Short mmCIF file of C-alpha atoms and ligand atoms in Angstrom, two decimals:
data_model
loop_
_atom_site.label_atom_id
_atom_site.label_comp_id
_atom_site.label_asym_id
_atom_site.label_seq_id
_atom_site.Cartn_x
_atom_site.Cartn_y
_atom_site.Cartn_z
CA UNK A 1 12.58 9.84 -9.86
CA UNK A 2 9.81 11.88 -9.24
CA UNK A 3 8.28 11.11 -5.98
CA UNK A 4 6.60 14.66 -4.86
CA UNK A 5 5.36 15.91 -8.43
CA UNK A 6 2.09 16.47 -9.83
CA UNK A 7 0.44 19.81 -8.43
CA UNK A 8 -0.19 19.79 -4.88
CA UNK A 9 0.45 18.23 -1.51
CA UNK A 10 -2.45 16.21 -1.57
CA UNK A 11 -1.30 13.36 -4.07
CA UNK A 12 1.73 11.99 -3.81
CA UNK A 13 3.07 9.21 -6.00
CA UNK A 14 4.68 6.49 -3.90
CA UNK A 15 7.22 5.40 -6.35
CA UNK A 16 7.41 4.59 -9.80
CA UNK A 17 7.83 1.03 -12.00
CA UNK A 18 11.06 1.30 -13.72
CA UNK A 19 10.53 2.83 -17.33
CA UNK A 20 11.74 0.29 -20.16
CA UNK A 21 11.13 -2.71 -18.12
CA UNK A 22 9.40 -5.18 -20.33
CA UNK A 23 5.68 -5.96 -19.19
CA UNK A 24 4.66 -9.33 -19.12
CA UNK A 25 1.30 -10.37 -20.45
CA UNK A 26 0.03 -10.67 -16.95
CA UNK A 27 1.24 -7.16 -15.99
CA UNK A 28 -1.02 -5.60 -18.82
CA UNK A 29 -4.25 -6.61 -16.97
CA UNK A 30 -4.63 -3.90 -14.15
CA UNK A 31 -5.86 -5.44 -11.14
CA UNK A 32 -8.61 -3.34 -9.38
CA UNK A 33 -8.95 -4.05 -5.71
CA UNK A 34 -13.00 -3.66 -4.60
CA UNK A 35 -12.93 -5.17 -1.34
CA UNK A 36 -9.88 -4.86 1.26
CA UNK A 37 -10.26 -5.58 5.04
CA UNK A 38 -8.68 -5.17 8.20
CA UNK A 39 -7.42 -8.20 10.51
CA UNK A 40 -10.95 -7.77 12.50
CA UNK A 41 -12.84 -7.55 8.87
CA UNK A 42 -13.99 -4.01 8.50
CA UNK A 43 -13.87 -3.05 5.23
CA UNK A 44 -11.59 -0.36 4.37
CA UNK A 45 -12.58 0.77 1.15
CA UNK A 46 -13.81 4.31 1.24
CA UNK A 47 -16.39 4.83 -1.37
CA UNK A 48 -16.25 9.00 -0.76
CA UNK A 49 -12.23 8.92 -1.58
CA UNK A 50 -11.76 8.08 -5.27
CA UNK A 51 -8.43 7.93 -7.07
CA UNK A 52 -8.34 7.76 -10.59
CA UNK A 53 -12.17 7.35 -10.33
CA UNK A 54 -11.82 4.15 -8.26
CA UNK A 55 -12.73 4.30 -4.16
CA UNK A 56 -9.65 3.97 -2.24
CA UNK A 57 -8.44 1.97 0.90
CA UNK A 58 -8.34 4.01 4.12
CA UNK A 59 -5.61 3.43 6.36
CA UNK A 60 -4.88 5.23 9.44
CA UNK A 61 -1.07 5.48 10.03
CA UNK A 62 1.04 6.53 13.27
CA UNK A 63 4.73 7.37 14.25
CA UNK A 64 6.37 8.91 16.94
CA UNK A 65 4.91 12.57 17.10
CA UNK A 66 2.53 12.22 13.83
CA UNK A 67 -0.35 10.58 12.91
CA UNK A 68 -3.13 10.85 10.35
CA UNK A 69 -4.95 8.97 7.23
CA UNK A 70 -4.59 8.34 3.89
CA UNK A 71 -5.86 6.84 0.71
CA UNK A 72 -4.30 4.19 -0.77
CA UNK A 73 -5.04 3.65 -4.68
CA UNK A 74 -6.98 0.56 -5.16
CA UNK A 75 -5.45 -0.05 -8.93
CA UNK A 76 -2.76 -2.11 -9.00
CA UNK A 77 0.68 0.13 -10.51
CA UNK A 78 -0.98 3.30 -9.31
CA UNK A 79 1.26 4.97 -6.81
CA UNK A 80 -1.08 8.02 -6.07
CA UNK A 81 -2.27 8.35 -2.45
CA UNK A 82 -4.56 11.11 -0.70
CA UNK A 83 -3.34 12.44 2.50
CA UNK A 84 -6.38 13.08 4.55
CA UNK A 85 -4.66 14.38 7.93
CA UNK A 86 -1.18 14.35 8.97
CA UNK A 87 1.83 14.30 7.21
CA UNK A 88 4.00 11.40 5.52
CA UNK A 89 7.80 11.70 5.25
CA UNK A 90 9.89 10.27 2.41
CA UNK A 91 12.18 7.44 3.88
CA UNK A 92 10.23 7.46 6.90
CA UNK A 93 8.21 4.25 8.39
CA UNK A 94 4.70 4.50 10.05
CA UNK A 95 2.70 1.81 11.63
CA UNK A 96 -0.40 1.16 9.76
CA UNK A 97 -4.03 0.59 11.42
CA UNK A 98 -7.52 0.30 10.64
CA UNK A 99 -9.38 3.45 10.24
CA UNK A 100 -12.30 2.04 12.13
CA UNK A 101 -11.57 -0.39 14.94
CA UNK A 102 -7.85 0.72 15.30
CA UNK A 103 -6.29 -2.88 14.87
CA UNK A 104 -2.65 -2.98 13.52
CA UNK A 105 -2.30 -4.33 10.15
CA UNK A 106 -0.28 -7.61 9.95
CA UNK A 107 3.08 -7.74 8.52
CA UNK A 108 4.00 -10.28 5.87
CA UNK A 109 7.84 -9.88 5.59
CA UNK A 110 10.62 -7.56 6.08
CA UNK A 111 11.15 -5.01 2.99
CA UNK A 112 14.89 -4.89 1.90
CA UNK A 113 14.78 -1.11 1.69
CA UNK A 114 15.42 -0.49 5.32
CA UNK A 115 16.52 -2.87 8.29
CA UNK A 116 13.08 -1.83 9.98
CA UNK A 117 10.80 -1.94 7.17
CA UNK A 118 7.84 -4.28 6.54
CA UNK A 119 5.77 -5.17 3.99
CA UNK A 120 2.05 -4.87 5.40
CA UNK A 121 -0.61 -6.91 4.40
CA UNK A 122 -4.27 -5.77 3.74
CA UNK A 123 -6.57 -8.91 3.17
CA UNK A 124 -9.06 -9.04 0.19
CA UNK A 125 -11.41 -11.10 2.21
CA UNK A 126 -13.23 -10.39 5.49
CA UNK A 127 -11.01 -13.54 7.23
CA UNK A 128 -7.46 -12.88 6.53
CA UNK A 129 -6.14 -15.12 3.99
CA UNK A 130 -2.40 -14.46 2.81
CA UNK A 131 -3.00 -16.07 -0.53
CA UNK A 132 -5.92 -13.29 -1.29
CA UNK A 133 -4.32 -10.28 0.14
CA UNK A 134 -2.26 -7.47 -1.01
CA UNK A 135 0.90 -5.71 0.58
CA UNK A 136 3.15 -2.92 0.51
CA UNK A 137 5.97 -1.49 2.26
CA UNK A 138 5.41 0.85 5.45
CA UNK A 139 8.18 3.15 4.34
CA UNK A 140 7.16 6.29 2.60
CA UNK A 141 8.64 6.47 -0.82
CA UNK A 142 10.06 2.77 -1.20
CA UNK A 143 9.35 1.58 -4.55
CA UNK A 144 7.49 -1.66 -3.05
CA UNK A 145 5.19 1.25 -1.19
CA UNK A 146 2.50 -0.16 -3.76
CA UNK A 147 0.12 -2.53 -3.87
CA UNK A 148 1.13 -5.77 -5.02
CA UNK A 149 -0.64 -9.18 -4.26
CA UNK A 150 0.90 -11.19 -1.33
CA UNK A 151 1.69 -14.25 -3.75
CA UNK A 152 4.28 -11.90 -5.46
CA UNK A 153 5.95 -10.92 -2.34
CA UNK A 154 6.41 -14.50 -1.24
CA UNK A 155 7.68 -15.28 -4.51
CA UNK A 156 10.47 -12.45 -4.59
CA UNK A 157 11.25 -13.51 -0.87
CA UNK A 158 11.91 -16.97 -1.96
CA UNK A 159 13.92 -15.76 -4.99
CA UNK A 160 16.09 -13.44 -2.82
CA UNK A 161 16.67 -16.19 -0.36
CA UNK A 162 15.28 -15.04 2.69
ZN1 ZN B 201 -11.28 -2.89 11.96
ZN1 ZN B 202 10.19 -0.61 1.51
#
């Protein structure tokens, strides 16, 4: 699996869908996020920062000894990110915050990749609604480190029996 491919330090794919997995009809339609909000209602879409032609989601990250900001792709299944400042470390968890007001993003469920990993929720409406949100793991390089709709997370969790 190529995690730190491409040509530079700036854009890294967070993970890749397993090759050969049959795509359902639903998955052929790519879901693009046009609005995303922090728990206080700030719009975190950054029109200055485009990934594959689409304005991305600006997120502030922090862990002991490191902080910075990155842009997450707004396209479902697109794992590219732009690091604006600071550095992410493979396999390391960061707490994620709103770049505007500094509030921490809520956590939906634990991610199975690490005991302390969380699936962080980002609302698609100014008033946070978990049925209208995306979620991704806060551990760099986790295959759940991508934007997926939170309803799917809840379904996966139920299937796994948490
Ligand atoms: Zn905010
Ligand atoms: Zn994870």
